[in-house]
Coordinates of C-alpha atoms in Angstrom, one line a residue:
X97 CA -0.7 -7.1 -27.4
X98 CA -2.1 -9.6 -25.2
X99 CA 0.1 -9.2 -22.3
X100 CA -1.0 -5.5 -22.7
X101 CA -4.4 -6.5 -22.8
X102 CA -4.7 -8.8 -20.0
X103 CA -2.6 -6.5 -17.7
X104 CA -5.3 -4.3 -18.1
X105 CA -8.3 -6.8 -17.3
X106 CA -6.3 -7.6 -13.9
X107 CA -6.0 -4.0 -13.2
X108 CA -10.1 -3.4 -14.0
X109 CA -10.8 -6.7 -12.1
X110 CA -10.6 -7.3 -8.3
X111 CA -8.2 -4.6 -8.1
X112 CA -10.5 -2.2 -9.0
X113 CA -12.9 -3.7 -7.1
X114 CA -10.9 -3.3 -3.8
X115 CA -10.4 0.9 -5.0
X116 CA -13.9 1.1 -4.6
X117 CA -14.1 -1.0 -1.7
X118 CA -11.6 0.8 -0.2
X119 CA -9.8 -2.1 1.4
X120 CA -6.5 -0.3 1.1
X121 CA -4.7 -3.0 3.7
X122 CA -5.9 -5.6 1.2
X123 CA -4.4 -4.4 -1.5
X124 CA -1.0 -3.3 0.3
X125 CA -1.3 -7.5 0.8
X126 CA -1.6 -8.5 -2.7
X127 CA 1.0 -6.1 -3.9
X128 CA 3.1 -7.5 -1.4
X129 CA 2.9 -10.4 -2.8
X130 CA 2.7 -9.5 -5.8
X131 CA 6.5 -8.4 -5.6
X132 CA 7.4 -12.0 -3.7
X133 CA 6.1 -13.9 -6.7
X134 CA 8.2 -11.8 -9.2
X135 CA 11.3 -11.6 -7.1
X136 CA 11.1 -15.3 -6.4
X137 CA 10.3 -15.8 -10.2
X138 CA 13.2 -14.0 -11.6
X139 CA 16.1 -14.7 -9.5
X140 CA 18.2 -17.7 -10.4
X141 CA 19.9 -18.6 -7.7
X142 CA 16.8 -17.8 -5.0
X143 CA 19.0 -19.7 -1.8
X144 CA 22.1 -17.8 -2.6
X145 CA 21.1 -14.2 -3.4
X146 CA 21.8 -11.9 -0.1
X147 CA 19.8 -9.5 -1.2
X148 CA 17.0 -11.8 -1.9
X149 CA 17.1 -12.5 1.7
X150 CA 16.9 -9.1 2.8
X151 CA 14.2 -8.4 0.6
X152 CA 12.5 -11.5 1.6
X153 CA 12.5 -10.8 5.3
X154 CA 11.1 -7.2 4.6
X155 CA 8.5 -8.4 2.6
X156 CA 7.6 -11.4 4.6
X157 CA 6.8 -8.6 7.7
X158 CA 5.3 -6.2 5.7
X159 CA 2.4 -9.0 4.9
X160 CA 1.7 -9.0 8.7
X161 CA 1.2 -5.0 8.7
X162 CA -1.1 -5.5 5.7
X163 CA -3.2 -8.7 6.0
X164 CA -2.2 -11.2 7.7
X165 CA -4.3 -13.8 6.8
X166 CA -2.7 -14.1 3.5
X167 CA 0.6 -15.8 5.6
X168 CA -0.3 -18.9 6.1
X169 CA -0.6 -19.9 2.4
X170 CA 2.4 -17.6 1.2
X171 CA 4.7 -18.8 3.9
X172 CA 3.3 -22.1 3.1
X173 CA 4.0 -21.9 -0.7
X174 CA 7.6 -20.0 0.1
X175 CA 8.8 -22.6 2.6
X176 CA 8.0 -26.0 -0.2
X177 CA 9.5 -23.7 -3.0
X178 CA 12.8 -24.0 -1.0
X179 CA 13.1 -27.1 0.1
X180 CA 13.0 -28.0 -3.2
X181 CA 15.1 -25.9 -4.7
X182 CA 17.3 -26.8 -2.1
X183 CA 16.3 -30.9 -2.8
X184 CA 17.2 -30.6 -6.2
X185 CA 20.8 -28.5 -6.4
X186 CA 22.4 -30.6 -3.2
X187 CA 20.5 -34.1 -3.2
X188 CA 18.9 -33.3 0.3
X189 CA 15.8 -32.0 2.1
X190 CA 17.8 -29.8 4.4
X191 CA 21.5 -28.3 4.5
X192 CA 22.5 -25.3 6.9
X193 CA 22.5 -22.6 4.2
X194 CA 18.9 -23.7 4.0
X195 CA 18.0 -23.7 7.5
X196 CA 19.6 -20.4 8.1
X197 CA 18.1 -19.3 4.9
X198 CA 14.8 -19.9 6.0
X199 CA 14.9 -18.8 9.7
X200 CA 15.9 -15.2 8.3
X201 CA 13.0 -15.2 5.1
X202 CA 10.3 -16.8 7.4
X203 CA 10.5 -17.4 11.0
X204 CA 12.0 -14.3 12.0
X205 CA 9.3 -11.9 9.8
X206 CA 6.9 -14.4 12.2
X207 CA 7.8 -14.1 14.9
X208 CA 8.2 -10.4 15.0
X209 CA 5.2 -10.1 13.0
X210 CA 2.8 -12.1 15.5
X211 CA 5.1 -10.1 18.6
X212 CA 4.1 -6.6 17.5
X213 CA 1.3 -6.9 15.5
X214 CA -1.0 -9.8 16.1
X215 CA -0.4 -10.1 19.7
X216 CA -0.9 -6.6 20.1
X217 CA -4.0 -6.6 18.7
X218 CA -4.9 -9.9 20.7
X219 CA -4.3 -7.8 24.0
X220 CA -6.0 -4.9 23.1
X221 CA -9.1 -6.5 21.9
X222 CA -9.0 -8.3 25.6
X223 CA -8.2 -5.3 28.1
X224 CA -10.9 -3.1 25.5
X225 CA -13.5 -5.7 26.0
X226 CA -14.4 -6.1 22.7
X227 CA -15.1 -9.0 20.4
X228 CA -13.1 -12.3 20.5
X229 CA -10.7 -12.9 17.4
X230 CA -12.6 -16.3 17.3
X231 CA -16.1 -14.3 17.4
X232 CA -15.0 -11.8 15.0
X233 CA -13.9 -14.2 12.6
X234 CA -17.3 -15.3 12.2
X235 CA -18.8 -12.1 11.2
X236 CA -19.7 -11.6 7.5
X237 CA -18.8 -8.4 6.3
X238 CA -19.4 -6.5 2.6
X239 CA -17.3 -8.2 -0.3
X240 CA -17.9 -8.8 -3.6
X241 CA -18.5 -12.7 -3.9
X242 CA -18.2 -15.1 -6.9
X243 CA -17.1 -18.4 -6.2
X244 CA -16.0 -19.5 -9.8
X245 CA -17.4 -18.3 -13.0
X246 CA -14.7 -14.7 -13.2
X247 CA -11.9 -17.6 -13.5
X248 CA -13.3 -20.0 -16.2
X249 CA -12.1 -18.1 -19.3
X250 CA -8.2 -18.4 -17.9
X251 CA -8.6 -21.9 -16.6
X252 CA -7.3 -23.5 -20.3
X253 CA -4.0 -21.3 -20.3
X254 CA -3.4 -22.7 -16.3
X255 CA -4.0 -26.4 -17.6
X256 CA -1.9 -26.1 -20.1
X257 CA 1.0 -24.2 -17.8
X258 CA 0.6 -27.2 -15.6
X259 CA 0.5 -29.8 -18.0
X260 CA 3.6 -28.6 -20.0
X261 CA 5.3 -28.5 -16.6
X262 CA 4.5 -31.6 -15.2
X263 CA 5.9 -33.0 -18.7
X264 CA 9.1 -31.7 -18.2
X265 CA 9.4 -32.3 -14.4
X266 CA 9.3 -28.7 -14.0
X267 CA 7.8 -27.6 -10.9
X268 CA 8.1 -24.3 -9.9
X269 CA 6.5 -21.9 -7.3
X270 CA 3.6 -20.2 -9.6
X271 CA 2.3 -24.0 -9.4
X272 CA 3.1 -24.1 -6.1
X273 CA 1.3 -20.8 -5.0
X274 CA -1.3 -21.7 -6.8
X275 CA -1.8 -25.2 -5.3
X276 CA -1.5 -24.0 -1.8
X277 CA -3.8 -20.8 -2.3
X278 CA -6.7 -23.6 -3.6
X279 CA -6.2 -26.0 -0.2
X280 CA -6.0 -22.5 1.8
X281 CA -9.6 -21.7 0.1
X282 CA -10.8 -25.1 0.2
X283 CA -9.6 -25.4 4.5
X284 CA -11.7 -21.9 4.9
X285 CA -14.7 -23.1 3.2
X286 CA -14.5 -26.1 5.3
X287 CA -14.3 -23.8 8.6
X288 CA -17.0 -21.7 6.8
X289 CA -19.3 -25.4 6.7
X290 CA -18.5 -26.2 10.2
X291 CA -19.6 -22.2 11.3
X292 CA -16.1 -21.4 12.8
X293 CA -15.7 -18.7 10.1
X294 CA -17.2 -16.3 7.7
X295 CA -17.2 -16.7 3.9
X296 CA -15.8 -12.8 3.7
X297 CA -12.8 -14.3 4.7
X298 CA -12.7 -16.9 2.3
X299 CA -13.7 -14.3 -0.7
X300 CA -10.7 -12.1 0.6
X301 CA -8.4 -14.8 -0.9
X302 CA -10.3 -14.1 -4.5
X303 CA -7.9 -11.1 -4.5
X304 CA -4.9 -12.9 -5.0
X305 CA -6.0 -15.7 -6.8
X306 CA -7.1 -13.1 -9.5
X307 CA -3.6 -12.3 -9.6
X308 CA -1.8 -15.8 -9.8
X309 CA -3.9 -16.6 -12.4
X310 CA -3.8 -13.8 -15.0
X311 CA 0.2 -14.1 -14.0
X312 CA 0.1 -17.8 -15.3
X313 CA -2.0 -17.1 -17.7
X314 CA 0.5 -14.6 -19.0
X315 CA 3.3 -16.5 -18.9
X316 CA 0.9 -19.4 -20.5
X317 CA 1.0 -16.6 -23.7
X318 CA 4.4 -16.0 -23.8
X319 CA 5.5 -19.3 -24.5
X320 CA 2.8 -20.0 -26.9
X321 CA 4.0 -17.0 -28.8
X322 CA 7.2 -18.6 -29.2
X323 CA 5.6 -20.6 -32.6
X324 CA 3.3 -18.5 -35.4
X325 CA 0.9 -21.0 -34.4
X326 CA 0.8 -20.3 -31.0
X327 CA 0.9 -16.2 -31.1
X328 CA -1.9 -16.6 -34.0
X329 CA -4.4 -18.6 -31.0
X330 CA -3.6 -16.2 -28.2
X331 CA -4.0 -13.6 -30.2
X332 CA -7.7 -15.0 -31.0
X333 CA -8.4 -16.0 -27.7
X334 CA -7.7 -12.3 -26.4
X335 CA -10.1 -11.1 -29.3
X336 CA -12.3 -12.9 -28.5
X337 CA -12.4 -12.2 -24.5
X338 CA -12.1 -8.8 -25.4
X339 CA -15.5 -9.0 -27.5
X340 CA -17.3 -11.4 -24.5
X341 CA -15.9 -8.1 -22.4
X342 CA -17.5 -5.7 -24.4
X343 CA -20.8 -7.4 -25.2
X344 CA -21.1 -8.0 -21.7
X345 CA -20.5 -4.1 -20.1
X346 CA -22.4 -2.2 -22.8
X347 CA -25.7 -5.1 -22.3
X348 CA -25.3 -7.1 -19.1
X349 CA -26.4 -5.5 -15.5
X350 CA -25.1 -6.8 -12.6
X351 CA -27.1 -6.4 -9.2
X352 CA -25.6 -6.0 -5.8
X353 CA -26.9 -9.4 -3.8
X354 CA -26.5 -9.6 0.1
X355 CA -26.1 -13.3 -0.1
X356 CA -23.5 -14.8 1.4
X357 CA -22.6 -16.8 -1.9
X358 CA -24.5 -15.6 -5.0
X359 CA -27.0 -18.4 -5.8
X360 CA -27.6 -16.6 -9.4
X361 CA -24.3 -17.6 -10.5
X362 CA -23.8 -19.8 -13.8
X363 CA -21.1 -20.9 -16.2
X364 CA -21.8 -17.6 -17.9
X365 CA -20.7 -14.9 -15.5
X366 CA -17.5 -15.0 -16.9
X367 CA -17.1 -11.0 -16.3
X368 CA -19.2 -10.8 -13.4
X369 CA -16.1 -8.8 -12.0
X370 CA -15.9 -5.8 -14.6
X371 CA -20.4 -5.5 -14.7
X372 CA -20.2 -5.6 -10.8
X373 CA -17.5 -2.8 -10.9
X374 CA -19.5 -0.9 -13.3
X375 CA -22.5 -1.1 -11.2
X376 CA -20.5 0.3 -8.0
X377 CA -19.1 3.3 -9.9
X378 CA -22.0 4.2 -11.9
X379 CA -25.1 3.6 -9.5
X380 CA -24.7 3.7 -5.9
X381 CA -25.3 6.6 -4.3
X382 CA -22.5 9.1 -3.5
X383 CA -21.6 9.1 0.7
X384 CA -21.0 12.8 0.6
X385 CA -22.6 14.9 -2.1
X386 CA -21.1 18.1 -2.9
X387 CA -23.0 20.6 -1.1
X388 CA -21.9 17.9 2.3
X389 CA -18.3 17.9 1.3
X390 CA -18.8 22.0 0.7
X391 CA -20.4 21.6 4.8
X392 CA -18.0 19.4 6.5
X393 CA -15.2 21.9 4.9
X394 CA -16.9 24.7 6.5
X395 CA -16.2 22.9 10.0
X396 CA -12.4 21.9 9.0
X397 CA -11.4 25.8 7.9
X398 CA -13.1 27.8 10.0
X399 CA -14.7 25.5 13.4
X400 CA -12.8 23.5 16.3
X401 CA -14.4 20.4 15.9
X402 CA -13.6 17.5 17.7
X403 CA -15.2 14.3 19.4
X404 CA -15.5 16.1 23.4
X405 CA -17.4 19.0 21.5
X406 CA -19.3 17.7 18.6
X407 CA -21.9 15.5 17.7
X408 CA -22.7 14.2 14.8
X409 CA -26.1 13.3 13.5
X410 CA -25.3 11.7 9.8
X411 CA -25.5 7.9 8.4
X412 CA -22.9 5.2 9.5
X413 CA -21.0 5.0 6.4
X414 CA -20.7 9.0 6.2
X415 CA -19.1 9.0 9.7
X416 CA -15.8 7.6 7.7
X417 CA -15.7 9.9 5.2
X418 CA -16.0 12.8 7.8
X419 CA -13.4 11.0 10.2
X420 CA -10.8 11.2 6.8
X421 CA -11.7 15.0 6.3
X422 CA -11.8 16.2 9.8
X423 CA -9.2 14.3 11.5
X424 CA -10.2 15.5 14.8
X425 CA -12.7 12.7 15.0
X426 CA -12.0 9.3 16.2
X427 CA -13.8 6.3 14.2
X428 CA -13.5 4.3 17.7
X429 CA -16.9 3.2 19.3
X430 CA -17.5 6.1 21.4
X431 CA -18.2 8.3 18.6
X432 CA -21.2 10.2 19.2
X433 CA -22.9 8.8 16.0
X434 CA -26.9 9.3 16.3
X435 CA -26.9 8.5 20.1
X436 CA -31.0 9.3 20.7
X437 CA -29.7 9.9 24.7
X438 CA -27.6 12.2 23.7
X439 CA -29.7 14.4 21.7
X440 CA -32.5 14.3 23.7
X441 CA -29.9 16.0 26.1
X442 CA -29.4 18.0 23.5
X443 CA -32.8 19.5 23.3
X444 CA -33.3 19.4 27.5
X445 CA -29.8 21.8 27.2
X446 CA -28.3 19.1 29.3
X447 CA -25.5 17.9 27.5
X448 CA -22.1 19.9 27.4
X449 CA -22.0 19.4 23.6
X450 CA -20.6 22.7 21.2
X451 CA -21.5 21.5 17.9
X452 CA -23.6 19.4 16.2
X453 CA -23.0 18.8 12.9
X454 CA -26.7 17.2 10.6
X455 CA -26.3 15.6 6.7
X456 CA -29.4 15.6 4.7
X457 CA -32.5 15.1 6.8
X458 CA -32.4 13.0 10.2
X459 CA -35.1 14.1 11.7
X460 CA -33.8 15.5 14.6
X461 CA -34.8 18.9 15.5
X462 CA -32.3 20.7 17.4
X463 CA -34.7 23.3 19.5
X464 CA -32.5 26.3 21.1
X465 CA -29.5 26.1 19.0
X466 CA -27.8 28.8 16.4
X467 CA -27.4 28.0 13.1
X468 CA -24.2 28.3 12.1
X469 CA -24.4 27.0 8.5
X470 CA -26.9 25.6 6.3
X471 CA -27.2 24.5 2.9
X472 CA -30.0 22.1 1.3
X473 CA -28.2 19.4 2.1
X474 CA -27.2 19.5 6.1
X475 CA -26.9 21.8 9.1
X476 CA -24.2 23.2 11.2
X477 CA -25.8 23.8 14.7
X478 CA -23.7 25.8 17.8
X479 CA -25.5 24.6 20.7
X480 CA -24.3 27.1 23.6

């Protein structure tokens, strides 16, 4: 029952969070890793499974083509795990099986990760013109952000895995993961403090760590269930989170802040996560309503709209949604997104423009144009 339970607090935590987000790369990442941890966790033999290496190496890339700023730590973590291993079966720090073993699983996936992805991006955003990787990294962007208080209730079950571990001279890579995902948090904030880099990038790390430690806390209850004693207390403590859980999401509201860390945050915001989820799905505003979505379908059955043609005159964040339903746009930055030039052109007849397509009320009247369709909610104009 607990496992059960706390399965499902991960899945209606910061994965959750990132559905409504919509940071679908980010959570490609974490389930990439994700699958490392358990493959790495259940194989015996980890340096002399060839399929383990194959996996490794495919899995190892695909975290370049998702985010790649989760390598450094996961690489990091991967490549102390098998030295290790390998320290402890043949009395040394390196053998051959372990060097080849580790150019396949790690620097191959890097360096054909950085070849056709990274550098690839690096060139376009130079011969494009726009932003720096070093500028862009400094840009905050919208994440949820707690620094501590989702992560206090677990913290006794990760003590205890560590200390029970460390007592045996059992080292294994959750605690290594988990160690090396801290420092890689703790080495952002620090770049964050010297203005090199945004705190977004340090919250995207908040993802995973969510997920090593509900996994150690899991495997934290499984051994205590081993003893009546045990089972008996993490079966109370999951009670009794379940209670703080539900106390907290029928009476607690949890407001949207645009700081860059929350400076409300106690001790007590221990399911900031779930009330801040809550809040997204049940009070912000719907991009598209329906009588939009019934609009922008009108255009994808029966007009040929497309970025030479059409203009459209809608808010920033609808422009995405319409991009995903009429493919024919481009979300690049010469989209013709509220350009005032262009629809004063528009209303001198100037500009070759077919279409203009106008959610909810914008306030710009189109003078000389058909109405194609209308409903309370936007406009379909034909312009010539």
């Amino acid at each position: 029952m607990c496992i059960i339970a706390f399965s499902i607090f991960y899945t209606i935590g910061y994965p959750l969070n990132n559905l409504i987000c919509g940071f679908f790369y980010l959570g490609l990442g974490v389930a990439i890793i994700n699958a490392i941890i358990l493959i790495i966790n259940k194989t015996e033999d980890v340096l002399n499974t060839k399929t383990i290496v194959v996996i490794l190496f495919l899995l190892n890339l695909g975290l370049f083509f998702t985010y790649y700023l989760f390598i450094p730590f996961v690489y990091l973590a991967e490549f102390i795990y098998f030295i290790m291993v390998n320290k402890k079966k043949n009395k040394k720090l390196l053998t051959k099986r372990l060097i080849v073993f580790i150019a396949i699983t790690l620097i191959l996936p890097c360096i054909l990760g950085f070849e056709f992805n990274v550098l690839q991006g690096m060139v376009h955003q130079k011969t494009s013109g726009t932003m720096a990787p070093t500028d862009i990294m400094k840009d905050e962007g919208y994440i949820y952000r707690n620094s501590y208080s989702n992560f206090i209730l677990f913290l006794p079950f990760i003590v205890l895995y560590f200390f029970n571990r460390i007592k045996k001279r059992q080292i294994d890579f959750n605690m290594i993961f988990f160690t090396t995902l801290i420092l890689y948090i703790g080495f952002i904030f620090v770049l964050y403090k010297a203005n090199l880099i945004s705190a977004y990038y340090m919250f995207k790390n908040y993802y995973v760590l969510w997920l090593i430690m509900i996994y150690i806390t899991c495997a934290s209850i499984i051994e205590l269930s081993s003893t009546k004693r045990g089972e008996d207390g993490t079966t109370i403590y999951t009670l009794i989170y379940i209670l703080i859980f539900a106390m907290c999401y029928l009476f607690q509201n949890v407001k949207i802040t645009k700081e860059t860390f929350n400076s409300k945050e106690t001790v007590f915001d221990v399911m900031d996560i779930y009330g801040m989820n809550k809040t997204m799905i049940t009070q912000l505003d719907k991009e598209l309503n329906e009588e939009q979505l019934e609009l922008i379908k009108y255009c994808y059955d029966n007009l040929d709209v497309n970025i030479e043609n059409t203009i459209l005159l809608v808010q920033e964040r609808q422009i995405f949604w319409i991009n995903s339903i009429i493919d024919q746009f481009s979300n690049e930055k010469d989209i013709r997104y509220l350009n005032r030039s262009n629809v004063k052109k528009i209303k001198n007849q100037e500009k070759d423009f077919e279409y203009a397509i106008e959610l909810g009320k914008q306030n710009q009247l189109i003078e000389n144009a058909t109405i194609i369709y209308k409903n309370s909610s936007g406009t379909i104009y034909k312009l010539k």
